XYZ file of C-alpha atoms in Angstrom:
405
model
C 107.156 242.377 100.487
C 108.317 241.436 103.981
C 105.576 239.278 104.973
C 105.199 236.976 102.167
C 108.959 235.685 102.268
C 108.748 235.243 106.053
C 104.912 233.116 106.306
C 106.055 230.825 103.102
C 109.173 230.240 104.790
C 107.533 228.369 107.100
C 105.470 226.666 105.289
C 108.538 225.360 103.961
C 109.454 224.236 107.721
C 106.350 223.081 108.702
C 105.831 221.068 105.554
C 109.983 219.526 106.237
C 109.005 219.104 109.686
C 105.889 216.742 108.719
C 107.680 214.316 106.409
C 110.403 213.823 108.058
C 108.198 213.325 111.510
C 106.573 211.010 109.125
C 108.882 207.720 110.099
C 108.099 208.438 113.282
C 104.094 207.357 112.849
C 104.624 204.249 110.855
C 107.104 202.646 113.241
C 104.368 203.725 115.992
C 102.236 202.118 113.401
C 103.879 198.274 113.483
C 104.950 198.898 117.127
C 100.913 198.436 117.467
C 100.855 195.745 115.105
C 103.685 193.453 117.234
C 101.275 194.345 120.344
C 98.418 193.094 118.571
C 100.170 189.864 117.123
C 101.530 189.038 120.837
C 97.091 189.340 121.793
C 96.761 186.780 119.797
C 99.327 184.216 120.715
C 98.711 184.483 123.634
C 94.893 184.511 123.074
C 95.737 180.883 121.203
C 97.297 179.579 123.846
C 95.210 180.632 126.588
C 92.829 178.329 124.607
C 95.244 175.264 123.667
C 95.804 175.679 127.581
C 92.132 174.912 128.421
C 92.108 172.718 125.621
C 93.964 170.134 127.708
C 93.312 170.937 130.893
C 89.081 169.922 129.060
C 90.746 167.212 127.629
C 93.158 165.663 131.346
C 89.624 165.358 133.267
C 88.700 162.895 135.696
C 88.002 160.464 133.239
C 91.265 160.190 131.555
C 92.990 160.104 134.865
C 90.877 158.088 136.445
C 92.192 156.180 133.204
C 95.595 157.033 134.063
C 94.878 155.665 137.564
C 94.113 151.969 137.061
C 95.030 151.354 133.661
C 98.155 149.322 134.656
C 96.678 146.928 137.298
C 94.265 145.518 134.448
C 95.554 142.074 132.974
C 94.158 140.318 129.213
C 94.503 136.354 130.733
C 94.006 133.248 128.029
C 93.574 130.585 129.452
C 93.246 126.657 129.167
C 90.503 124.248 130.036
C 90.811 120.123 129.500
C 87.228 119.140 128.601
C 86.156 115.422 129.030
C 83.298 113.995 127.376
C 82.052 110.185 128.034
C 81.216 108.266 125.160
C 78.753 105.552 126.613
C 77.695 102.604 125.332
C 74.587 102.039 123.756
C 72.775 99.799 125.695
C 74.453 101.669 128.911
C 70.330 103.055 129.341
C 69.964 99.500 130.624
C 72.760 99.324 132.164
C 70.917 100.191 136.407
C 67.768 98.103 134.764
C 66.712 95.661 137.453
C 66.300 93.768 134.655
C 67.784 93.857 132.041
C 70.812 95.333 133.260
C 72.078 91.615 133.864
C 71.512 90.049 131.131
C 73.209 93.252 128.589
C 76.240 94.040 131.525
C 77.891 90.859 130.221
C 78.007 92.815 126.546
C 78.659 96.462 128.182
C 82.094 97.087 126.814
C 83.674 100.212 128.696
C 82.596 103.656 128.223
C 85.052 105.705 125.844
C 86.389 109.244 127.398
C 88.119 112.233 125.437
C 89.895 115.090 127.057
C 90.055 117.719 124.439
C 91.827 121.724 124.729
C 89.706 124.647 124.779
C 90.923 128.260 124.459
C 89.477 130.842 125.638
C 90.475 134.525 127.186
C 88.875 137.336 129.392
C 90.118 140.501 131.749
C 91.129 140.316 135.327
C 92.430 142.941 137.448
C 95.149 142.969 140.361
C 94.208 143.957 144.139
C 96.949 144.623 146.139
C 100.830 144.316 145.192
C 101.508 140.878 145.065
C 99.619 139.727 143.011
C 96.560 138.624 143.786
C 93.915 139.072 140.731
C 89.602 138.872 140.476
C 88.282 137.694 137.428
C 85.321 136.081 137.206
C 84.242 131.807 137.769
C 83.849 131.460 133.831
C 86.550 133.116 132.911
C 89.718 130.932 135.341
C 87.701 128.812 137.097
C 88.074 125.800 135.407
C 90.781 126.407 133.218
C 94.347 123.630 133.591
C 96.913 126.638 131.704
C 96.296 130.242 132.753
C 98.303 133.025 131.497
C 98.474 136.737 132.913
C 99.711 139.233 130.755
C 100.454 142.772 132.355
C 100.201 146.306 130.676
C 104.115 146.150 130.310
C 104.096 143.029 128.077
C 105.244 140.815 130.768
C 103.347 137.049 130.642
C 102.988 134.811 134.430
C 101.630 131.941 135.295
C 98.345 131.925 137.628
C 97.672 129.132 139.878
C 93.571 129.368 141.084
C 93.945 130.312 144.749
C 89.642 130.149 145.434
C 86.646 129.628 142.632
C 83.375 130.739 142.731
C 80.303 129.407 140.178
C 77.401 130.830 142.421
C 78.462 134.361 142.774
C 80.864 133.999 139.363
C 83.651 134.366 141.301
C 87.655 133.521 141.306
C 90.635 134.947 142.890
C 93.943 134.132 141.076
C 97.224 134.457 142.189
C 100.848 135.728 140.253
C 104.577 135.945 141.325
C 107.210 137.762 140.359
C 107.161 140.955 142.187
C 106.032 142.464 145.538
C 105.401 146.359 144.090
C 102.592 145.277 141.242
C 100.356 147.821 139.734
C 96.960 147.522 141.877
C 93.532 149.012 142.366
C 91.839 150.579 144.961
C 88.599 149.034 145.898
C 85.259 151.666 146.566
C 81.980 151.009 148.147
C 79.842 150.433 146.199
C 77.205 151.199 148.501
C 78.002 154.469 147.789
C 76.509 154.593 144.393
C 73.970 157.180 142.197
C 72.503 156.164 139.417
C 73.933 158.781 136.488
C 76.957 158.963 137.816
C 80.265 158.377 135.704
C 81.513 155.189 135.542
C 84.660 153.158 132.958
C 84.421 149.730 131.580
C 88.349 148.455 131.226
C 89.025 144.726 129.774
C 89.992 142.807 126.959
C 87.079 142.725 124.416
C 87.663 140.450 121.614
C 91.759 139.620 122.826
C 92.330 143.091 121.751
C 94.766 143.350 124.976
C 97.325 141.027 123.613
C 97.580 143.338 120.141
C 99.392 146.198 122.407
C 99.344 145.339 125.766
C 96.480 147.752 127.020
C 92.981 147.206 127.197
C 90.431 148.960 125.900
C 88.552 151.449 128.046
C 84.684 152.440 127.405
C 82.427 155.641 129.280
C 79.197 155.409 130.495
C 76.745 155.835 133.344
C 75.461 154.032 136.111
C 71.554 153.283 134.595
C 70.639 151.514 137.838
C 71.561 149.423 140.890
C 69.977 146.717 142.295
C 69.027 144.120 140.275
C 69.122 140.859 140.936
C 68.241 137.766 138.279
C 70.245 133.980 138.292
C 71.511 132.310 135.541
C 71.611 129.085 134.232
C 74.775 127.064 133.149
C 75.221 123.576 132.439
C 72.664 122.118 134.829
C 73.148 124.514 137.654
C 72.165 127.957 139.030
C 74.129 131.189 139.512
C 73.157 133.668 141.351
C 73.476 137.635 140.721
C 72.630 139.773 143.212
C 71.894 144.248 143.108
C 74.274 143.981 139.976
C 74.964 147.640 138.788
C 73.692 148.145 134.785
C 75.618 150.250 132.898
C 75.608 151.647 128.768
C 79.419 151.615 129.466
C 79.840 148.671 126.405
C 80.842 146.046 127.828
C 81.262 142.656 124.546
C 82.680 139.281 125.338
C 86.996 138.978 126.433
C 85.548 141.612 128.857
C 83.899 139.309 131.549
C 85.847 140.031 134.907
C 86.997 143.621 134.261
C 87.495 146.186 136.784
C 83.917 149.036 135.954
C 85.415 152.008 137.797
C 84.929 155.139 139.109
C 85.836 158.601 138.540
C 88.148 158.240 141.387
C 89.860 155.795 139.381
C 88.142 152.848 141.597
C 87.150 149.489 141.482
C 83.191 148.928 142.506
C 82.064 146.864 140.557
C 83.419 143.342 137.912
C 81.601 143.250 135.040
C 79.924 140.296 133.856
C 77.084 139.448 132.325
C 75.881 141.314 128.973
C 71.938 141.675 126.965
C 72.875 140.677 123.408
C 70.843 140.606 120.444
C 73.838 137.259 118.832
C 72.933 133.889 118.776
C 77.474 133.150 119.405
C 78.849 133.394 122.501
C 82.404 134.499 120.330
C 80.423 137.300 118.754
C 78.594 138.996 121.802
C 78.904 142.896 121.204
C 77.224 145.664 123.415
C 73.193 146.861 122.990
C 73.794 149.552 126.434
C 72.757 146.113 128.503
C 75.421 145.332 130.753
C 75.964 144.210 134.935
C 78.766 144.171 137.327
C 78.826 142.780 140.468
C 79.320 144.819 143.119
C 82.686 144.997 144.886
C 81.139 145.069 148.180
C 79.706 141.587 147.224
C 83.062 140.366 145.690
C 85.191 141.063 148.347
C 82.790 138.774 150.739
C 83.547 136.195 148.416
C 86.892 136.562 148.107
C 88.159 136.593 152.365
C 86.259 133.428 152.272
C 88.246 131.703 149.862
C 91.064 134.071 151.407
C 90.780 131.959 153.949
C 88.909 128.364 153.313
C 90.175 127.880 149.504
C 86.680 126.379 149.116
C 83.627 127.549 150.145
C 80.307 124.469 151.429
C 78.055 124.884 148.545
C 76.903 121.465 148.466
C 73.768 121.321 150.364
C 70.311 120.476 149.407
C 66.843 121.510 150.143
C 64.669 118.314 148.806
C 61.748 120.571 147.284
C 60.354 119.933 144.409
C 58.679 124.052 143.422
C 56.119 125.085 140.958
C 54.777 127.773 139.190
C 50.931 128.302 141.035
C 48.096 129.539 138.373
C 44.157 129.633 138.390
C 44.142 125.877 137.262
C 46.514 124.579 140.360
C 44.621 127.586 142.609
C 40.484 126.947 142.911
C 42.533 122.784 143.105
C 44.269 124.004 146.153
C 41.700 126.766 146.724
C 43.687 129.641 147.388
C 42.912 132.744 146.613
C 45.442 134.392 144.665
C 46.707 132.775 141.327
C 50.421 133.985 141.166
C 52.695 132.740 143.156
C 55.246 129.801 143.986
C 53.988 126.140 145.496
C 56.064 122.769 147.419
C 54.979 120.115 144.967
C 57.311 118.035 146.495
C 59.366 117.156 148.566
C 61.916 113.905 149.504
C 61.417 111.890 152.319
C 64.419 112.507 155.485
C 65.814 115.835 153.572
C 66.082 119.486 155.077
C 62.565 120.102 153.896
C 60.784 117.263 155.515
C 62.871 118.110 158.655
C 61.738 121.684 158.889
C 57.691 120.320 159.301
C 56.845 121.975 154.929
C 54.472 119.907 153.116
C 53.333 119.442 148.952
C 50.781 122.092 148.218
C 52.030 124.659 151.443
C 52.163 128.658 149.391
C 55.491 129.437 149.778
C 55.671 133.380 150.768
C 59.031 134.085 151.484
C 62.296 133.081 152.612
C 64.995 134.929 154.490
C 61.849 138.291 154.242
C 62.508 138.055 150.455
C 58.941 137.791 149.475
C 59.015 134.561 146.210
C 56.733 135.285 143.557
C 58.515 132.870 140.854
C 61.145 130.254 140.347
C 63.437 132.498 139.779
C 62.955 134.285 142.754
C 63.336 130.406 144.934
C 66.600 130.021 143.347
C 68.092 133.353 144.076
C 66.878 133.040 147.785
C 68.583 129.355 148.474
C 71.306 129.061 145.808
C 73.517 131.458 147.322
C 73.731 129.950 150.827
C 76.118 127.430 152.683
C 76.145 124.366 154.974
C 74.860 124.448 157.868
C 72.708 127.887 156.965
C 68.877 128.480 158.162
C 66.125 129.455 155.760
C 63.463 131.262 157.166
C 59.648 129.909 155.203
C 56.992 131.788 155.205
C 54.272 129.575 153.937
C 50.098 129.859 153.422
C 49.146 126.732 154.409
C 44.633 125.664 155.166
C 44.449 129.966 155.027
C 46.958 130.541 157.153
C 50.756 132.147 157.380
C 53.038 129.812 159.288
C 57.135 129.953 159.980
C 58.756 127.037 159.586
C 62.714 127.168 159.634
C 64.799 124.637 157.365
C 68.984 124.223 158.125
C 70.642 123.221 154.330
C 72.853 120.195 155.279
C 75.081 118.502 152.317
C 73.989 116.076 149.350
C 73.736 112.448 150.480
C 76.401 110.305 149.601
C 79.297 113.914 150.419
């Protein structure tokens, strides 16, 4: 009987002990939950840090570095139109000129203002700005808007139609934010690039440049573009698929380090109206090394002496012309005519000469000829390699100013 009572008491003691100790087990369980929650919070915080760090990448850093140096440009250009007398076609006629001169009225001249916009970027703390000639080269008034919303009137230091480069200057302080120039010869096809600008005047909305991202699609692209009867020459152009639209002209193309590698200038677009020209992923920038060479000349001289002429008229070679001239190839460029006493005449060039190269640049069509000849200065020498009577010859042409200039 005593043994049974002892066993019963032990059972009650153990039961009580188990009930009294159970809260400790619950406390320990809650501690584990708190640790799990804390671990989850730390994991989320780590993920947030990863997202933040991935957002602050080289592209966003480059934008941060360069943005404040990008400016919006609003220009006013005065255009002049001369309305000629209906009899004016006879004015220079040897016979009719004397008769109609007495009835000819004074030509009417009308001037009107045209507004335009574009982009530029500051390249020095004292306010030198780069943009395209087709943006500001003929402007009578230029207003620059910086990213702090301030406006400045700019003066044209110098401008070059051929390379499509203009150098402007604003005053007011000597600590303007500016973009550093990279070496545009040191590019890789496929590397990331960023186009910054003022498409469709959006800079005026909040004084901030629009940013688009792409890659270097191609390099070393040469072409010429006619503009009002003259030609602009684009050499070594950087092609990119970063979106460039109307208003982006003159803006910077920057690399992942926030340095400018080119000036956005030309786009291929399906739009028929320049005001609505948008990107289709084919844009071109002037290499900054080429721009820098022109800037140095503009600062030194302000006006570049490009008022030269060659005195050559050329014609595309075809099978009919090659048979007539007894030339075995049917592709190339033939000298069609030459002005008497012109640089070409003095160089010994003749009609019928097949132009093979100019300054070692192969000539196959008229665009090649324009690129090789237009991007030069008075007194420059052009070495023509020609084919005459089946034999190659070298002729050196020296560029001189046009008669009367």
